[in-house]
Structures are given as structure tokens and as C-alpha cells.
Amino acid sequence: MIAMKYFAFPLLFIWVLSFVSCKHEPCCTPEPGPTLNQLDFTNLAVGQRSRYLLLWGEGYAWGQTDNYTYLQDTLMLEVLAEDPQKGFLVEERLHYQQDLSSTWLEYDKDSVYTYYLQATADSLKVFPVTGNYIRSRIFDLSALPLAQIASPEVHIVGWMTDLPYCECTRKGFVKNYTQFGRIYPSLNMFMYNSPMALDGPGLTCIYSAKDGMVRYSKYSWWTQSGYGFDLLP
């Protein structure tokens, strides 16, 4: 199947141009700011906030791990209220400073999403406020395992992991990962690439019960591109 995709790719997606430079630029690294009371899945509370910096990457299935850049746009999550049955109500806003037409986010850039997060001993569950579908730029899955994943060890390289291309679902852990100067001793990695077998997007979540979502990325084989959100300290 991968061979057929590589044959079709130049014909169907030659229009895909590079939106960003092939290297991430040091100038785009955010300046240190005040430490926020960030979302803690094990101890969610009203008033907690987490900020994420948007990144854009290219060359996903071709393993171009360093082909990405940070953009000066941020995602904000804030816990607004607590419901005894549903959990904690979270508001999600995108603060953008530029054209997002090539980052898959243009169509809903002004949308404000709300949903409930509920943590148990072994999982984080996400519930829509109304209806049956979750609307979020960072929580696509209705549940994530919160118990620490013991194996295998996975390394983050550029905007990807060091795992080979696979249209499947994988779990692992990341040890002593550094992001924007902050060291995370142990994080879970949950990769949901099964939809790529049907030409849908794949996604990877790097997180822990205590630190919340640290890195989220979503990508497509067909466009070879993807976006992500990295937690700011």
C-alpha cells in the first residue's frame, strides 16, 4: 500500500508547496514568560491554564524530522468550571497572528471550543458539552491511558518520534524529554495512525497524568505535512 501511495503522491499533490522553511529557526523560540498553573490531569481545578506554541512540519512519511518550524500562534486551554458528573469544563481558544491557510487550522481559527475532561486512575476521558462529537484542536480521542506506559522507550526527534512509519496504533514512553528548557522525566506516548490506512490523518500525543498534554501533533501521508502544539513552560 505504501508503494502505491508513493506513486500517486506526485500526481495528486504536486500543488503542495512548502509553507515554512526546512529548518526550525531559533528566532521563533518563545521568550520565557510567567509560569502558569497548568492543567494537571491528576488534579484538575478551576483556573488552571495551559499555553501551547503552534508548529508546522513537512516530510512526515519520508522521515524529515528536522523539517519544521514554530509559528507565533498559541493555543490556550483554561478550566472554567466543575461538574460533579461530567468533570471539568475546559475552554479552548486559538490566538493567531498570521495567515493560517496552509496549516489546516484556517477553517476554525476563530472557533471557541468547550468540552469536559474527566480523569480516573487509569484514563483521561473527554466528553462533548452537547451532541456526540468532540470539537477540539488538541483532543481528538475520547480517552487516553493515564497509567505510566512501561515499554517500549521512544525518542522524540524533531517534530516526530523515532518510530518507523506504520499505519497502526502504538504506545510507549519518553524519558527525560526537554522542551523549551523544561525537562520531563517520563511521558506517555500514544500514537493513533490507524486512520492513515484509509488515507485519514494520524496523530501522536506526548503527555503524562501530572504534566497534562506536553506535545500533540497531527499529520497526513498525502500532504506529507502536519501541525502540532508544544506546551509552553
mmCIF file of C-alpha atoms in Angstrom:
data_model
loop_
_atom_site.group_PDB
_atom_site.id
_atom_site.type_symbol
_atom_site.label_atom_id
_atom_site.label_comp_id
_atom_site.label_asym_id
_atom_site.label_seq_id
_atom_site.Cartn_x
_atom_site.Cartn_y
_atom_site.Cartn_z
ATOM 1 C CA MET A 1 0.000 0.000 0.000
ATOM 2 C CA ILE A 2 2.828 2.394 0.787
ATOM 3 C CA ALA A 3 4.320 1.814 -2.672
ATOM 4 C CA MET A 4 1.011 2.764 -4.318
ATOM 5 C CA LYS A 5 0.838 5.917 -2.220
ATOM 6 C CA TYR A 6 4.328 6.989 -3.244
ATOM 7 C CA PHE A 7 3.343 6.504 -6.903
ATOM 8 C CA ALA A 8 0.185 8.569 -6.516
ATOM 9 C CA PHE A 9 1.693 11.306 -4.386
ATOM 10 C CA PRO A 10 3.477 13.341 -7.125
ATOM 11 C CA LEU A 11 0.392 13.302 -9.374
ATOM 12 C CA LEU A 12 -2.227 14.220 -6.831
ATOM 13 C CA PHE A 13 -0.335 16.594 -4.573
ATOM 14 C CA ILE A 14 2.203 18.413 -6.654
ATOM 15 C CA TRP A 15 0.362 21.571 -5.649
ATOM 16 C CA VAL A 16 1.589 21.209 -2.096
ATOM 17 C CA LEU A 17 4.274 23.855 -1.665
ATOM 18 C CA SER A 18 6.495 24.421 1.272
ATOM 19 C CA PHE A 19 4.702 26.694 3.759
ATOM 20 C CA VAL A 20 7.660 27.025 6.047
ATOM 21 C CA SER A 21 11.430 26.908 5.878
ATOM 22 C CA CYS A 22 13.060 23.482 6.001
ATOM 23 C CA LYS A 23 14.583 24.171 9.401
ATOM 24 C CA HIS A 24 13.110 25.431 12.630
ATOM 25 C CA GLU A 25 14.517 28.847 13.368
ATOM 26 C CA PRO A 26 15.905 29.868 16.779
ATOM 27 C CA CYS A 27 14.200 33.227 16.338
ATOM 28 C CA CYS A 28 10.845 31.541 16.705
ATOM 29 C CA THR A 29 11.527 30.107 20.162
ATOM 30 C CA PRO A 30 9.286 31.945 22.651
ATOM 31 C CA GLU A 31 10.766 34.165 25.288
ATOM 32 C CA PRO A 32 10.339 32.885 28.857
ATOM 33 C CA GLY A 33 7.122 34.004 30.459
ATOM 34 C CA PRO A 34 5.440 33.634 33.839
ATOM 35 C CA THR A 35 4.816 30.062 34.938
ATOM 36 C CA LEU A 36 1.125 29.242 34.714
ATOM 37 C CA ASN A 37 -0.975 26.999 36.899
ATOM 38 C CA GLN A 38 -1.106 24.431 34.124
ATOM 39 C CA LEU A 39 -3.610 21.645 33.567
ATOM 40 C CA ASP A 40 -2.787 18.675 35.767
ATOM 41 C CA PHE A 41 -4.856 15.663 34.742
ATOM 42 C CA THR A 42 -4.488 14.094 38.198
ATOM 43 C CA ASN A 43 -5.617 17.240 39.993
ATOM 44 C CA LEU A 44 -7.744 19.328 37.644
ATOM 45 C CA ALA A 45 -9.014 22.562 39.163
ATOM 46 C CA VAL A 46 -10.887 25.660 38.056
ATOM 47 C CA GLY A 47 -8.463 28.346 36.921
ATOM 48 C CA GLN A 48 -5.751 26.079 35.543
ATOM 49 C CA ARG A 49 -4.407 27.224 32.160
ATOM 50 C CA SER A 50 -2.002 25.778 29.620
ATOM 51 C CA ARG A 51 -0.485 27.540 26.599
ATOM 52 C CA TYR A 52 0.858 25.810 23.501
ATOM 53 C CA LEU A 53 3.008 27.096 20.651
ATOM 54 C CA LEU A 54 1.992 26.047 17.144
ATOM 55 C CA LEU A 55 4.469 24.225 14.926
ATOM 56 C CA TRP A 56 4.223 23.242 11.260
ATOM 57 C CA GLY A 57 6.121 20.296 9.815
ATOM 58 C CA GLU A 58 6.753 18.741 6.396
ATOM 59 C CA GLY A 59 8.003 15.397 5.052
ATOM 60 C CA TYR A 60 6.261 13.168 7.587
ATOM 61 C CA ALA A 61 6.336 9.723 5.916
ATOM 62 C CA TRP A 62 9.742 10.466 4.419
ATOM 63 C CA GLY A 63 11.226 10.873 7.898
ATOM 64 C CA GLN A 64 12.261 14.529 7.545
ATOM 65 C CA THR A 65 12.311 15.025 11.296
ATOM 66 C CA ASP A 66 14.020 18.428 11.189
ATOM 67 C CA ASN A 67 11.726 19.867 8.527
ATOM 68 C CA TYR A 68 9.585 22.013 10.799
ATOM 69 C CA THR A 69 9.275 25.479 12.262
ATOM 70 C CA TYR A 70 7.467 27.175 15.131
ATOM 71 C CA LEU A 71 4.864 29.793 14.292
ATOM 72 C CA GLN A 72 3.940 32.711 16.523
ATOM 73 C CA ASP A 73 0.465 31.395 17.275
ATOM 74 C CA THR A 74 -0.702 29.900 20.545
ATOM 75 C CA LEU A 75 -3.440 27.631 21.787
ATOM 76 C CA MET A 76 -4.918 28.370 25.200
ATOM 77 C CA LEU A 77 -6.739 25.874 27.409
ATOM 78 C CA GLU A 78 -8.475 27.057 30.572
ATOM 79 C CA VAL A 79 -10.528 25.149 33.135
ATOM 80 C CA LEU A 80 -13.729 27.141 33.654
ATOM 81 C CA ALA A 81 -15.948 25.064 35.911
ATOM 82 C CA GLU A 82 -16.505 21.702 37.555
ATOM 83 C CA ASP A 83 -19.484 19.415 37.045
ATOM 84 C CA PRO A 84 -19.974 16.590 39.581
ATOM 85 C CA GLN A 85 -20.947 14.099 36.869
ATOM 86 C CA LYS A 86 -19.119 15.228 33.723
ATOM 87 C CA GLY A 87 -15.840 16.514 35.151
ATOM 88 C CA PHE A 88 -14.082 19.808 34.425
ATOM 89 C CA LEU A 89 -15.258 22.193 31.734
ATOM 90 C CA VAL A 90 -12.381 23.374 29.513
ATOM 91 C CA GLU A 91 -12.390 26.288 27.100
ATOM 92 C CA GLU A 92 -10.050 26.179 24.095
ATOM 93 C CA ARG A 93 -9.052 29.251 22.049
ATOM 94 C CA LEU A 94 -6.528 29.785 19.255
ATOM 95 C CA HIS A 95 -4.637 33.092 19.363
ATOM 96 C CA TYR A 96 -3.228 33.589 15.863
ATOM 97 C CA GLN A 97 -1.070 36.356 14.440
ATOM 98 C CA GLN A 98 -0.807 35.389 10.785
ATOM 99 C CA ASP A 99 -2.413 33.603 7.840
ATOM 100 C CA LEU A 100 -3.142 30.000 8.753
ATOM 101 C CA SER A 101 -4.443 28.882 5.356
ATOM 102 C CA SER A 102 -1.687 26.292 4.900
ATOM 103 C CA THR A 103 -1.815 24.804 8.394
ATOM 104 C CA TRP A 104 -5.217 23.017 8.339
ATOM 105 C CA LEU A 105 -6.420 25.438 11.043
ATOM 106 C CA GLU A 106 -7.795 28.268 8.924
ATOM 107 C CA TYR A 107 -11.374 27.000 8.757
ATOM 108 C CA ASP A 108 -11.922 27.104 12.525
ATOM 109 C CA LYS A 109 -9.324 29.607 13.658
ATOM 110 C CA ASP A 110 -11.917 31.807 15.409
ATOM 111 C CA SER A 111 -13.875 28.969 16.999
ATOM 112 C CA VAL A 112 -14.009 28.682 20.768
ATOM 113 C CA TYR A 113 -14.442 25.064 21.821
ATOM 114 C CA THR A 114 -15.617 23.712 25.153
ATOM 115 C CA TYR A 115 -15.584 20.154 26.433
ATOM 116 C CA TYR A 116 -15.275 18.200 29.659
ATOM 117 C CA LEU A 117 -12.167 16.400 30.930
ATOM 118 C CA GLN A 118 -12.559 13.646 33.473
ATOM 119 C CA ALA A 119 -9.570 11.793 34.919
ATOM 120 C CA THR A 120 -9.762 8.370 36.547
ATOM 121 C CA ALA A 121 -6.992 6.228 37.952
ATOM 122 C CA ASP A 122 -6.104 4.822 34.562
ATOM 123 C CA SER A 123 -7.529 7.086 31.870
ATOM 124 C CA LEU A 124 -8.402 10.604 30.783
ATOM 125 C CA LYS A 125 -11.826 10.859 29.203
ATOM 126 C CA VAL A 126 -13.095 13.708 27.012
ATOM 127 C CA PHE A 127 -16.822 14.494 26.735
ATOM 128 C CA PRO A 128 -18.603 16.984 24.451
ATOM 129 C CA VAL A 129 -20.726 19.637 26.109
ATOM 130 C CA THR A 130 -23.581 18.906 23.711
ATOM 131 C CA GLY A 131 -24.085 16.362 20.975
ATOM 132 C CA ASN A 132 -21.962 13.310 20.293
ATOM 133 C CA TYR A 133 -18.780 14.782 18.837
ATOM 134 C CA ILE A 134 -15.776 16.395 20.491
ATOM 135 C CA ARG A 135 -14.650 19.647 18.877
ATOM 136 C CA SER A 136 -11.034 20.348 19.738
ATOM 137 C CA ARG A 137 -7.692 21.065 18.076
ATOM 138 C CA ILE A 138 -5.758 19.011 20.620
ATOM 139 C CA PHE A 139 -8.120 16.294 21.936
ATOM 140 C CA ASP A 140 -9.228 14.093 19.033
ATOM 141 C CA LEU A 141 -9.573 10.945 21.083
ATOM 142 C CA SER A 142 -12.310 10.312 23.629
ATOM 143 C CA ALA A 143 -9.847 8.645 26.022
ATOM 144 C CA LEU A 144 -6.115 8.396 26.726
ATOM 145 C CA PRO A 145 -4.377 5.931 29.092
ATOM 146 C CA LEU A 146 -3.064 7.763 32.166
ATOM 147 C CA ALA A 147 -1.204 4.913 33.834
ATOM 148 C CA GLN A 148 2.509 5.151 33.079
ATOM 149 C CA ILE A 149 3.389 3.107 29.999
ATOM 150 C CA ALA A 150 6.364 0.843 30.746
ATOM 151 C CA SER A 151 7.672 -0.006 27.263
ATOM 152 C CA PRO A 152 8.968 0.441 24.672
ATOM 153 C CA GLU A 153 11.078 3.574 25.069
ATOM 154 C CA VAL A 154 10.509 6.109 22.293
ATOM 155 C CA HIS A 155 12.635 9.132 21.418
ATOM 156 C CA ILE A 156 11.381 12.446 20.069
ATOM 157 C CA VAL A 157 13.398 13.560 17.070
ATOM 158 C CA GLY A 158 12.496 16.963 15.652
ATOM 159 C CA TRP A 159 8.747 17.070 15.141
ATOM 160 C CA MET A 160 8.381 13.256 15.074
ATOM 161 C CA THR A 161 9.249 10.166 17.073
ATOM 162 C CA ASP A 162 11.993 7.745 16.061
ATOM 163 C CA LEU A 163 9.452 5.013 15.304
ATOM 164 C CA PRO A 164 9.279 3.803 11.691
ATOM 165 C CA TYR A 165 6.260 4.631 9.546
ATOM 166 C CA CYS A 166 3.277 2.485 10.440
ATOM 167 C CA GLU A 167 -0.450 2.792 9.780
ATOM 168 C CA CYS A 168 -1.250 1.425 13.220
ATOM 169 C CA THR A 169 -1.766 2.283 16.884
ATOM 170 C CA ARG A 170 1.249 2.296 19.206
ATOM 171 C CA LYS A 171 2.108 3.039 22.825
ATOM 172 C CA GLY A 172 5.405 3.811 24.500
ATOM 173 C CA PHE A 173 7.166 6.148 26.906
ATOM 174 C CA VAL A 174 9.566 9.068 26.500
ATOM 175 C CA LYS A 175 12.340 9.549 29.058
ATOM 176 C CA ASN A 176 13.976 12.851 30.059
ATOM 177 C CA TYR A 177 12.462 14.879 27.247
ATOM 178 C CA THR A 178 13.385 18.591 27.146
ATOM 179 C CA GLN A 179 11.008 21.143 25.655
ATOM 180 C CA PHE A 180 11.600 24.894 25.849
ATOM 181 C CA GLY A 181 14.132 24.326 28.633
ATOM 182 C CA ARG A 182 11.841 22.215 30.809
ATOM 183 C CA ILE A 183 12.777 18.566 31.450
ATOM 184 C CA TYR A 184 10.027 15.944 31.645
ATOM 185 C CA PRO A 185 11.396 12.784 33.341
ATOM 186 C CA SER A 186 8.779 10.397 31.945
ATOM 187 C CA LEU A 187 5.938 10.886 29.480
ATOM 188 C CA ASN A 188 3.469 8.580 27.793
ATOM 189 C CA MET A 189 3.406 8.331 24.011
ATOM 190 C CA PHE A 190 0.166 7.340 22.312
ATOM 191 C CA MET A 191 0.232 7.180 18.500
ATOM 192 C CA TYR A 192 -3.036 6.713 16.615
ATOM 193 C CA ASN A 193 -2.043 6.200 12.972
ATOM 194 C CA SER A 194 -4.637 3.541 12.121
ATOM 195 C CA PRO A 195 -6.788 6.038 10.133
ATOM 196 C CA MET A 196 -3.843 6.526 7.752
ATOM 197 C CA ALA A 197 -4.600 3.083 6.319
ATOM 198 C CA LEU A 198 -7.784 4.665 4.937
ATOM 199 C CA ASP A 199 -5.994 7.894 3.912
ATOM 200 C CA GLY A 200 -7.049 9.760 7.045
ATOM 201 C CA PRO A 201 -4.721 11.745 9.331
ATOM 202 C CA GLY A 202 -2.586 10.246 12.072
ATOM 203 C CA LEU A 203 -1.858 11.783 15.459
ATOM 204 C CA THR A 204 0.617 11.463 18.298
ATOM 205 C CA CYS A 205 0.096 12.536 21.916
ATOM 206 C CA ILE A 206 3.002 13.036 24.330
ATOM 207 C CA TYR A 207 1.700 13.571 27.875
ATOM 208 C CA SER A 208 1.558 12.442 31.460
ATOM 209 C CA ALA A 209 -1.010 12.377 34.227
ATOM 210 C CA LYS A 210 0.802 15.158 36.106
ATOM 211 C CA ASP A 211 2.055 17.335 33.239
ATOM 212 C CA GLY A 212 -1.024 17.145 31.023
ATOM 213 C CA MET A 213 -0.612 17.238 27.256
ATOM 214 C CA VAL A 214 3.006 18.197 26.505
ATOM 215 C CA ARG A 215 3.067 17.736 22.738
ATOM 216 C CA TYR A 216 0.298 16.988 20.255
ATOM 217 C CA SER A 217 0.768 16.501 16.531
ATOM 218 C CA LYS A 218 -1.499 15.656 13.600
ATOM 219 C CA TYR A 219 -0.278 14.811 10.107
ATOM 220 C CA SER A 220 -1.183 13.384 6.705
ATOM 221 C CA TRP A 221 0.690 10.988 4.437
ATOM 222 C CA TRP A 222 -0.895 12.557 1.354
ATOM 223 C CA THR A 223 0.279 16.100 2.026
ATOM 224 C CA GLN A 224 3.401 14.992 3.924
ATOM 225 C CA SER A 225 2.642 17.837 6.340
ATOM 226 C CA GLY A 226 1.239 18.274 9.794
ATOM 227 C CA TYR A 227 0.855 20.654 12.706
ATOM 228 C CA GLY A 228 1.468 20.362 16.393
ATOM 229 C CA PHE A 229 1.170 22.155 19.703
ATOM 230 C CA ASP A 230 4.048 22.188 22.192
ATOM 231 C CA LEU A 231 3.352 23.082 25.822
ATOM 232 C CA LEU A 232 4.957 26.349 26.903
ATOM 233 C CA PRO A 233 6.558 26.479 30.356
#
